[in-house]
Tab-separated table of N, CA and C in Angstrom:
chain	number	residue	atom	x	y	z
A	1	UNK	N	80.145	87.742	129.982
A	1	UNK	CA	79.638	88.712	129.002
A	1	UNK	C	80.612	88.816	127.833
A	2	UNK	N	80.077	89.084	126.666
A	2	UNK	CA	80.916	89.183	125.470
A	2	UNK	C	81.535	90.566	125.335
A	3	UNK	N	80.974	91.552	126.057
A	3	UNK	CA	81.533	92.900	126.002
A	3	UNK	C	81.816	93.381	127.416
A	4	UNK	N	82.617	94.430	127.518
A	4	UNK	CA	82.894	95.070	128.790
A	4	UNK	C	82.969	96.562	128.537
A	5	UNK	N	83.085	97.328	129.608
A	5	UNK	CA	83.182	98.781	129.516
A	5	UNK	C	83.901	99.252	130.771
A	6	UNK	N	85.246	99.331	130.687
A	6	UNK	CA	86.049	99.678	131.854
A	6	UNK	C	86.574	101.099	131.742
A	7	UNK	N	86.312	101.886	132.766
A	7	UNK	CA	86.837	103.249	132.828
A	7	UNK	C	88.280	103.190	133.323
A	8	UNK	N	89.011	104.289	133.136
A	8	UNK	CA	90.430	104.310	133.525
A	8	UNK	C	90.660	103.933	134.994
A	9	UNK	N	89.825	104.410	135.957
A	9	UNK	CA	90.065	104.013	137.351
A	9	UNK	C	89.920	102.507	137.608
A	10	UNK	N	89.257	101.792	136.709
A	10	UNK	CA	89.099	100.341	136.851
A	10	UNK	C	90.308	99.586	136.312
A	11	UNK	N	91.196	100.287	135.622
A	11	UNK	CA	92.343	99.665	134.969
A	11	UNK	C	93.608	99.845	135.791
A	12	UNK	N	94.560	98.929	135.634
A	12	UNK	CA	95.849	98.993	136.314
A	12	UNK	C	96.954	98.635	135.328
A	13	UNK	N	98.132	99.260	135.487
A	13	UNK	CA	99.302	98.865	134.706
A	13	UNK	C	99.587	97.394	134.990
A	14	UNK	N	99.841	96.644	133.930
A	14	UNK	CA	100.120	95.208	134.072
A	14	UNK	C	98.913	94.329	133.784
A	15	UNK	N	97.704	94.898	133.771
A	15	UNK	CA	96.525	94.102	133.412
A	15	UNK	C	96.675	93.625	131.977
A	16	UNK	N	96.244	92.383	131.720
A	16	UNK	CA	96.321	91.839	130.373
A	16	UNK	C	94.979	91.252	129.946
A	17	UNK	N	94.818	91.154	128.650
A	17	UNK	CA	93.649	90.501	128.058
A	17	UNK	C	94.165	89.639	126.913
A	18	UNK	N	93.723	88.379	126.874
A	18	UNK	CA	94.145	87.466	125.811
A	18	UNK	C	92.945	87.065	124.970
A	19	UNK	N	93.139	87.029	123.676
A	19	UNK	CA	92.105	86.618	122.730
A	19	UNK	C	92.759	85.779	121.651
A	20	UNK	N	92.037	84.807	121.135
A	20	UNK	CA	92.510	84.036	119.987
A	20	UNK	C	91.760	84.513	118.744
A	21	UNK	N	92.508	84.754	117.683
A	21	UNK	CA	91.925	85.166	116.410
A	21	UNK	C	92.282	84.152	115.340
A	22	UNK	N	91.397	83.984	114.377
A	22	UNK	CA	91.759	83.322	113.127
A	22	UNK	C	90.779	83.812	112.073
A	23	UNK	N	91.173	83.703	110.835
A	23	UNK	CA	90.423	84.321	109.749
A	23	UNK	C	90.089	83.295	108.676
A	24	UNK	N	88.919	83.450	108.065
A	24	UNK	CA	88.486	82.573	106.985
A	24	UNK	C	88.811	83.219	105.642
A	25	UNK	N	88.764	82.416	104.579
A	25	UNK	CA	88.924	82.952	103.227
A	25	UNK	C	87.849	84.002	102.949
A	26	UNK	N	86.635	83.756	103.436
A	26	UNK	CA	85.536	84.695	103.209
A	26	UNK	C	85.821	86.048	103.882
A	27	UNK	N	86.352	86.009	105.101
A	27	UNK	CA	86.694	87.265	105.787
A	27	UNK	C	87.778	88.032	105.043
A	28	UNK	N	88.772	87.318	104.518
A	28	UNK	CA	89.825	87.971	103.728
A	28	UNK	C	89.205	88.641	102.501
A	29	UNK	N	88.310	87.925	101.807
A	29	UNK	CA	87.672	88.481	100.617
A	29	UNK	C	86.810	89.694	100.969
A	30	UNK	N	86.069	89.613	102.085
A	30	UNK	CA	85.232	90.741	102.522
A	30	UNK	C	86.090	91.956	102.854
A	31	UNK	N	87.171	91.737	103.591
A	31	UNK	CA	88.065	92.847	103.947
A	31	UNK	C	88.635	93.492	102.681
A	32	UNK	N	89.108	92.673	101.750
A	32	UNK	CA	89.711	93.210	100.523
A	32	UNK	C	88.683	93.997	99.718
A	33	UNK	N	87.443	93.515	99.675
A	33	UNK	CA	86.385	94.226	98.957
A	33	UNK	C	86.088	95.569	99.630
A	34	UNK	N	85.992	95.572	100.955
A	34	UNK	CA	85.679	96.810	101.688
A	34	UNK	C	86.813	97.815	101.623
A	35	UNK	N	88.063	97.332	101.698
A	35	UNK	CA	89.219	98.235	101.767
A	35	UNK	C	89.715	98.633	100.382
A	36	UNK	N	89.309	97.888	99.359
A	36	UNK	CA	89.840	98.146	98.023
A	36	UNK	C	91.232	97.572	97.816
A	37	UNK	N	91.669	96.696	98.741
A	37	UNK	CA	92.995	96.077	98.629
A	37	UNK	C	92.939	94.978	97.577
A	38	UNK	N	93.581	95.201	96.430
A	38	UNK	CA	93.534	94.241	95.333
A	38	UNK	C	94.843	93.435	95.198
A	39	UNK	N	95.657	93.453	96.249
A	39	UNK	CA	96.917	92.712	96.224
A	39	UNK	C	96.629	91.221	96.012
A	40	UNK	N	97.244	90.645	94.972
A	40	UNK	CA	96.974	89.245	94.620
A	40	UNK	C	97.402	88.259	95.701
A	41	UNK	N	98.337	88.643	96.578
A	41	UNK	CA	98.760	87.689	97.627
A	41	UNK	C	97.607	87.355	98.573
A	42	UNK	N	96.552	88.170	98.574
A	42	UNK	CA	95.379	87.913	99.413
A	42	UNK	C	94.319	87.096	98.671
A	43	UNK	N	94.589	86.743	97.382
A	43	UNK	CA	93.599	86.025	96.565
A	43	UNK	C	94.151	84.764	95.901
A	44	UNK	N	95.454	84.798	95.569
A	44	UNK	CA	96.016	83.724	94.745
A	44	UNK	C	97.267	83.139	95.395
A	45	UNK	N	97.223	81.822	95.591
A	45	UNK	CA	98.342	81.129	96.232
A	45	UNK	C	99.644	81.335	95.462
A	46	UNK	N	99.590	81.314	94.132
A	46	UNK	CA	100.800	81.482	93.313
A	46	UNK	C	101.478	82.820	93.624
A	47	UNK	N	100.682	83.881	93.725
A	47	UNK	CA	101.237	85.199	94.060
A	47	UNK	C	101.803	85.205	95.475
A	48	UNK	N	101.072	84.597	96.409
A	48	UNK	CA	101.544	84.540	97.799
A	48	UNK	C	102.877	83.816	97.883
A	49	UNK	N	103.019	82.731	97.104
A	49	UNK	CA	104.267	81.939	97.136
A	49	UNK	C	105.439	82.675	96.503
A	50	UNK	N	105.167	83.576	95.576
A	50	UNK	CA	106.256	84.378	95.012
A	50	UNK	C	106.835	85.321	96.066
A	51	UNK	N	105.993	85.783	96.985
A	51	UNK	CA	106.457	86.690	98.051
A	51	UNK	C	106.956	85.906	99.270
A	52	UNK	N	106.309	84.777	99.563
A	52	UNK	CA	106.617	83.951	100.743
A	52	UNK	C	106.679	82.491	100.284
A	53	UNK	N	107.859	82.014	99.860
A	53	UNK	CA	107.975	80.702	99.199
A	53	UNK	C	107.385	79.523	99.981
A	54	UNK	N	107.414	79.558	101.303
A	54	UNK	CA	106.953	78.406	102.093
A	54	UNK	C	105.494	78.511	102.521
A	55	UNK	N	104.776	79.550	102.060
A	55	UNK	CA	103.422	79.780	102.556
A	55	UNK	C	102.492	78.667	102.061
A	56	UNK	N	101.529	78.245	102.905
A	56	UNK	CA	100.627	77.135	102.556
A	56	UNK	C	99.323	77.613	101.958
A	57	UNK	N	99.067	78.938	102.004
A	57	UNK	CA	97.793	79.466	101.521
A	57	UNK	C	97.975	80.953	101.235
A	58	UNK	N	96.894	81.603	100.820
A	58	UNK	CA	96.937	83.054	100.629
A	58	UNK	C	97.285	83.729	101.955
A	59	UNK	N	97.621	85.014	101.888
A	59	UNK	CA	98.070	85.753	103.065
A	59	UNK	C	96.938	86.655	103.569
A	60	UNK	N	96.688	86.576	104.873
A	60	UNK	CA	95.704	87.452	105.512
A	60	UNK	C	96.268	88.879	105.532
A	61	UNK	N	95.504	89.889	105.084
A	61	UNK	CA	96.005	91.265	105.106
A	61	UNK	C	96.301	91.739	106.541
A	62	UNK	N	97.421	92.461	106.685
A	62	UNK	CA	97.764	93.019	107.995
A	62	UNK	C	96.670	93.936	108.527
A	63	UNK	N	96.022	94.670	107.621
A	63	UNK	CA	94.961	95.573	108.034
A	63	UNK	C	93.777	94.853	108.649
A	64	UNK	N	93.478	93.637	108.179
A	64	UNK	CA	92.390	92.851	108.760
A	64	UNK	C	92.735	92.437	110.184
A	65	UNK	N	93.984	92.070	110.392
A	65	UNK	CA	94.435	91.718	111.747
A	65	UNK	C	94.341	92.954	112.644
A	66	UNK	N	94.789	94.099	112.128
A	66	UNK	CA	94.774	95.342	112.912
A	66	UNK	C	93.353	95.746	113.303
A	67	UNK	N	92.398	95.691	112.362
A	67	UNK	CA	91.043	96.110	112.733
A	67	UNK	C	90.408	95.123	113.703
A	68	UNK	N	90.840	93.867	113.667
A	68	UNK	CA	90.325	92.892	114.632
A	68	UNK	C	90.837	93.208	116.039
A	69	UNK	N	92.064	93.736	116.126
A	69	UNK	CA	92.593	94.173	117.426
A	69	UNK	C	91.834	95.410	117.899
A	70	UNK	N	91.519	96.332	116.974
A	70	UNK	CA	90.686	97.483	117.333
A	70	UNK	C	89.340	97.019	117.884
A	71	UNK	N	88.825	95.933	117.330
A	71	UNK	CA	87.576	95.367	117.828
A	71	UNK	C	87.679	94.884	119.264
A	72	UNK	N	88.853	94.357	119.638
A	72	UNK	CA	89.076	93.948	121.035
A	72	UNK	C	88.999	95.186	121.932
A	73	UNK	N	89.677	96.275	121.511
A	73	UNK	CA	89.664	97.505	122.317
A	73	UNK	C	88.240	98.012	122.516
A	74	UNK	N	87.458	98.033	121.441
A	74	UNK	CA	86.145	98.662	121.467
A	74	UNK	C	85.019	97.796	121.985
A	75	UNK	N	85.320	96.529	122.284
A	75	UNK	CA	84.255	95.684	122.806
A	75	UNK	C	84.626	94.968	124.095
A	76	UNK	N	85.903	94.615	124.274
A	76	UNK	CA	86.261	93.798	125.435
A	76	UNK	C	87.277	94.418	126.391
A	77	UNK	N	88.302	95.107	125.881
A	77	UNK	CA	89.380	95.566	126.775
A	77	UNK	C	90.043	96.800	126.192
A	78	UNK	N	89.828	97.998	126.751
A	78	UNK	CA	88.968	98.346	127.890
A	78	UNK	C	87.473	98.160	127.655
A	79	UNK	N	87.027	98.168	126.381
A	79	UNK	CA	85.637	97.848	126.113
A	79	UNK	C	84.860	98.961	125.452
A	80	UNK	N	83.549	98.780	125.450
A	80	UNK	CA	82.616	99.681	124.779
A	80	UNK	C	82.897	101.133	125.168
A	81	UNK	N	82.895	102.002	124.176
A	81	UNK	CA	83.144	103.428	124.415
A	81	UNK	C	84.597	103.834	124.301
A	82	UNK	N	85.503	102.859	124.186
A	82	UNK	CA	86.925	103.163	124.039
A	82	UNK	C	87.175	103.835	122.689
A	83	UNK	N	88.013	104.854	122.702
A	83	UNK	CA	88.389	105.560	121.484
A	83	UNK	C	89.864	105.288	121.190
A	84	UNK	N	90.180	105.072	119.920
A	84	UNK	CA	91.565	104.836	119.529
A	84	UNK	C	92.272	106.142	119.219
A	85	UNK	N	93.453	106.318	119.739
A	85	UNK	CA	94.290	107.484	119.421
A	85	UNK	C	95.352	107.120	118.403
A	86	UNK	N	96.147	106.101	118.713
A	86	UNK	CA	97.216	105.672	117.813
A	86	UNK	C	97.313	104.154	117.824
A	87	UNK	N	97.790	103.610	116.715
A	87	UNK	CA	98.095	102.186	116.619
A	87	UNK	C	99.375	102.091	115.821
A	88	UNK	N	100.429	101.551	116.429
A	88	UNK	CA	101.734	101.479	115.777
A	88	UNK	C	102.150	100.018	115.662
A	89	UNK	N	101.893	99.404	114.492
A	89	UNK	CA	102.278	98.003	114.332
A	89	UNK	C	103.714	97.867	113.858
A	90	UNK	N	104.343	96.750	114.203
A	90	UNK	CA	105.601	96.363	113.573
A	90	UNK	C	105.255	95.464	112.391
A	91	UNK	N	106.210	95.252	111.512
A	91	UNK	CA	105.992	94.364	110.370
A	91	UNK	C	105.779	92.930	110.866
A	92	UNK	N	104.860	92.219	110.212
A	92	UNK	CA	104.670	90.809	110.544
A	92	UNK	C	105.935	90.038	110.194
A	93	UNK	N	106.425	89.238	111.140
A	93	UNK	CA	107.669	88.490	110.923
A	93	UNK	C	107.461	87.286	110.026
A	94	UNK	N	106.225	86.793	109.974
A	94	UNK	CA	105.877	85.694	109.067
A	94	UNK	C	104.429	85.878	108.668
A	95	UNK	N	104.060	85.371	107.491
A	95	UNK	CA	102.692	85.590	107.032
A	95	UNK	C	101.676	84.803	107.851
A	96	UNK	N	100.480	85.352	107.959
A	96	UNK	CA	99.345	84.682	108.572
A	96	UNK	C	98.449	84.218	107.423
A	97	UNK	N	98.020	82.957	107.487
A	97	UNK	CA	97.143	82.401	106.458
A	97	UNK	C	95.761	82.135	107.051
A	98	UNK	N	94.734	82.049	106.213
A	98	UNK	CA	93.417	81.678	106.735
A	98	UNK	C	93.503	80.375	107.528
A	99	UNK	N	92.841	80.347	108.667
A	99	UNK	CA	92.862	79.168	109.530
A	99	UNK	C	93.961	79.171	110.572
A	100	UNK	N	95.018	79.972	110.380
A	100	UNK	CA	96.073	80.059	111.395
A	100	UNK	C	95.501	80.689	112.662
A	101	UNK	N	95.896	80.139	113.803
A	101	UNK	CA	95.440	80.708	115.068
A	101	UNK	C	96.479	81.712	115.574
A	102	UNK	N	95.982	82.864	116.002
A	102	UNK	CA	96.841	83.918	116.552
A	102	UNK	C	96.403	84.174	117.983
A	103	UNK	N	97.354	84.119	118.914
A	103	UNK	CA	97.083	84.498	120.298
A	103	UNK	C	97.462	85.964	120.454
A	104	UNK	N	96.472	86.800	120.726
A	104	UNK	CA	96.683	88.237	120.898
A	104	UNK	C	96.682	88.544	122.387
A	105	UNK	N	97.756	89.169	122.877
A	105	UNK	CA	97.831	89.603	124.272
A	105	UNK	C	97.962	91.118	124.301
A	106	UNK	N	97.046	91.760	125.004
A	106	UNK	CA	97.065	93.210	125.190
A	106	UNK	C	97.436	93.456	126.641
A	107	UNK	N	98.500	94.243	126.868
A	107	UNK	CA	98.940	94.550	128.237
A	107	UNK	C	98.996	96.060	128.429
A	108	UNK	N	98.392	96.512	129.524
A	108	UNK	CA	98.441	97.941	129.854
A	108	UNK	C	99.829	98.278	130.388
A	109	UNK	N	100.485	99.274	129.769
A	109	UNK	CA	101.836	99.650	130.170
A	109	UNK	C	101.878	101.016	130.854
A	110	UNK	N	100.848	101.853	130.617
A	110	UNK	CA	100.858	103.191	131.207
A	110	UNK	C	99.437	103.733	131.259
A	111	UNK	N	99.123	104.460	132.314
A	111	UNK	CA	97.829	105.140	132.457
A	111	UNK	C	98.100	106.597	132.788
A	112	UNK	N	97.498	107.494	131.995
A	112	UNK	CA	97.601	108.934	132.250
A	112	UNK	C	96.202	109.516	132.120
A	113	UNK	N	95.519	109.692	133.241
A	113	UNK	CA	94.132	110.132	133.165
A	113	UNK	C	93.335	109.076	132.433
A	114	UNK	N	92.595	109.503	131.403
A	114	UNK	CA	91.794	108.549	130.627
A	114	UNK	C	92.604	107.871	129.526
A	115	UNK	N	93.873	108.290	129.332
A	115	UNK	CA	94.696	107.711	128.256
A	115	UNK	C	95.345	106.411	128.730
A	116	UNK	N	95.117	105.372	127.956
A	116	UNK	CA	95.603	104.031	128.262
A	116	UNK	C	96.607	103.646	127.178
A	117	UNK	N	97.832	103.311	127.589
A	117	UNK	CA	98.837	102.842	126.630
A	117	UNK	C	98.986	101.331	126.796
A	118	UNK	N	98.991	100.627	125.649
A	118	UNK	CA	99.079	99.174	125.690
A	118	UNK	C	100.150	98.659	124.756
A	119	UNK	N	100.719	97.510	125.133
A	119	UNK	CA	101.590	96.733	124.261
A	119	UNK	C	100.785	95.532	123.798
A	120	UNK	N	100.935	95.179	122.531
A	120	UNK	CA	100.196	94.077	121.941
A	120	UNK	C	101.204	93.087	121.376
A	121	UNK	N	101.025	91.811	121.684
A	121	UNK	CA	101.858	90.769	121.086
A	121	UNK	C	100.946	89.785	120.359
A	122	UNK	N	101.425	89.290	119.221
A	122	UNK	CA	100.716	88.282	118.448
A	122	UNK	C	101.648	87.099	118.297
A	123	UNK	N	101.201	85.940	118.802
A	123	UNK	CA	102.004	84.725	118.761
A	123	UNK	C	101.207	83.595	118.127
A	124	UNK	N	101.929	82.619	117.548
A	124	UNK	CA	101.247	81.424	117.068
A	124	UNK	C	101.068	80.468	118.259
A	125	UNK	N	100.335	79.356	118.093
A	125	UNK	CA	100.088	78.454	119.236
A	125	UNK	C	101.350	77.846	119.837
A	126	UNK	N	102.462	77.855	119.085
A	126	UNK	CA	103.720	77.310	119.610
A	126	UNK	C	104.571	78.365	120.301
A	127	UNK	N	104.040	79.600	120.419
A	127	UNK	CA	104.788	80.650	121.100
A	127	UNK	C	105.724	81.415	120.189
A	128	UNK	N	105.671	81.172	118.879
A	128	UNK	CA	106.500	81.938	117.944
A	128	UNK	C	105.820	83.268	117.662
A	129	UNK	N	106.593	84.337	117.707
A	129	UNK	CA	106.060	85.692	117.570
A	129	UNK	C	105.742	86.040	116.128
A	130	UNK	N	104.495	86.465	115.884
A	130	UNK	CA	104.150	87.046	114.579
A	130	UNK	C	104.603	88.496	114.516
A	131	UNK	N	104.237	89.268	115.557
A	131	UNK	CA	104.565	90.680	115.559
A	131	UNK	C	104.203	91.284	116.919
A	132	UNK	N	104.560	92.565	117.072
A	132	UNK	CA	104.154	93.340	118.239
A	132	UNK	C	103.611	94.675	117.740
A	133	UNK	N	102.904	95.351	118.616
A	133	UNK	CA	102.375	96.673	118.296
A	133	UNK	C	102.182	97.437	119.592
A	134	UNK	N	101.983	98.741	119.443
A	134	UNK	CA	101.660	99.605	120.577
A	134	UNK	C	100.417	100.406	120.194
A	135	UNK	N	99.633	100.744	121.201
A	135	UNK	CA	98.465	101.578	120.937
A	135	UNK	C	98.231	102.511	122.111
A	136	UNK	N	97.629	103.663	121.799
A	136	UNK	CA	97.142	104.598	122.813
A	136	UNK	C	95.637	104.710	122.627
A	137	UNK	N	94.928	104.594	123.724
A	137	UNK	CA	93.474	104.584	123.704
A	137	UNK	C	92.949	105.578	124.720
A	138	UNK	N	91.689	105.962	124.563
A	138	UNK	CA	91.016	106.758	125.594
A	138	UNK	C	89.903	105.895	126.161
A	139	UNK	N	89.993	105.593	127.451
A	139	UNK	CA	88.991	104.748	128.104
A	139	UNK	C	87.670	105.510	128.218
A	140	UNK	N	86.541	104.775	128.242
A	140	UNK	CA	85.250	105.436	128.436
A	140	UNK	C	85.184	106.125	129.795
A	141	UNK	N	84.329	107.142	129.895
A	141	UNK	CA	84.166	107.847	131.167
A	141	UNK	C	82.982	107.278	131.950
A	142	UNK	N	82.775	107.819	133.153
A	142	UNK	CA	81.718	107.304	134.032
A	142	UNK	C	80.334	107.448	133.406
A	143	UNK	N	80.086	108.555	132.727
A	143	UNK	CA	78.764	108.767	132.119
A	143	UNK	C	78.503	107.718	131.042
A	144	UNK	N	79.526	107.392	130.257
A	144	UNK	CA	79.350	106.376	129.223
A	144	UNK	C	79.108	105.012	129.863
A	145	UNK	N	79.898	104.692	130.898
A	145	UNK	CA	79.730	103.393	131.568
A	145	UNK	C	78.325	103.269	132.157
A	146	UNK	N	77.829	104.352	132.735
A	146	UNK	CA	76.483	104.318	133.318
A	146	UNK	C	75.449	104.031	132.219
A	147	UNK	N	75.585	104.703	131.071
A	147	UNK	CA	74.692	104.444	129.936
A	147	UNK	C	74.792	102.988	129.497
A	148	UNK	N	76.023	102.492	129.390
A	148	UNK	CA	76.278	101.123	128.946
A	148	UNK	C	75.640	100.108	129.894
A	149	UNK	N	75.806	100.336	131.205
A	149	UNK	CA	75.231	99.410	132.187
A	149	UNK	C	73.702	99.417	132.130
A	150	UNK	N	73.106	100.589	132.020
A	150	UNK	CA	71.651	100.682	131.965
A	150	UNK	C	71.105	100.036	130.695
A	151	UNK	N	71.858	100.183	129.613
A	151	UNK	CA	71.445	99.608	128.330
A	151	UNK	C	71.454	98.107	128.358
A	152	UNK	N	72.424	97.527	129.079
A	152	UNK	CA	72.584	96.081	129.074
A	152	UNK	C	71.862	95.418	130.245
A	153	UNK	N	71.308	96.214	131.121
A	153	UNK	CA	70.652	95.646	132.319
A	153	UNK	C	69.399	94.852	131.938
């Protein structure tokens, strides 16, 4: 299934979920249009190279990467019905360009009732770290899961 819906009792500390992300030029343009981000490093290689001399292309906005991780929370892990409380990213250690593959690993580090705390790592295919982040989420409850299961049955 492309989506899941896990309640807190279904989760355990140490559980992980891995996803690969990559972004197209069109997605960068759509994100910038929706967010109002007019930073030239997301549109023009010359501007990107002034900030990151070795970059091979424009730079994917950090916010686009972040909302894609939110999409993992709300559709796959813990899944549908998950609510975000906090998202604390670290600065990207190197720029991400369109077409770059990012391996995203989400690991549950703490469970307190319905509150799920996770550590997130973003690595390139060679194992070099792009960045890390932490998030606090609220897992869906039994009533939501029951609705979700009946809807998808």
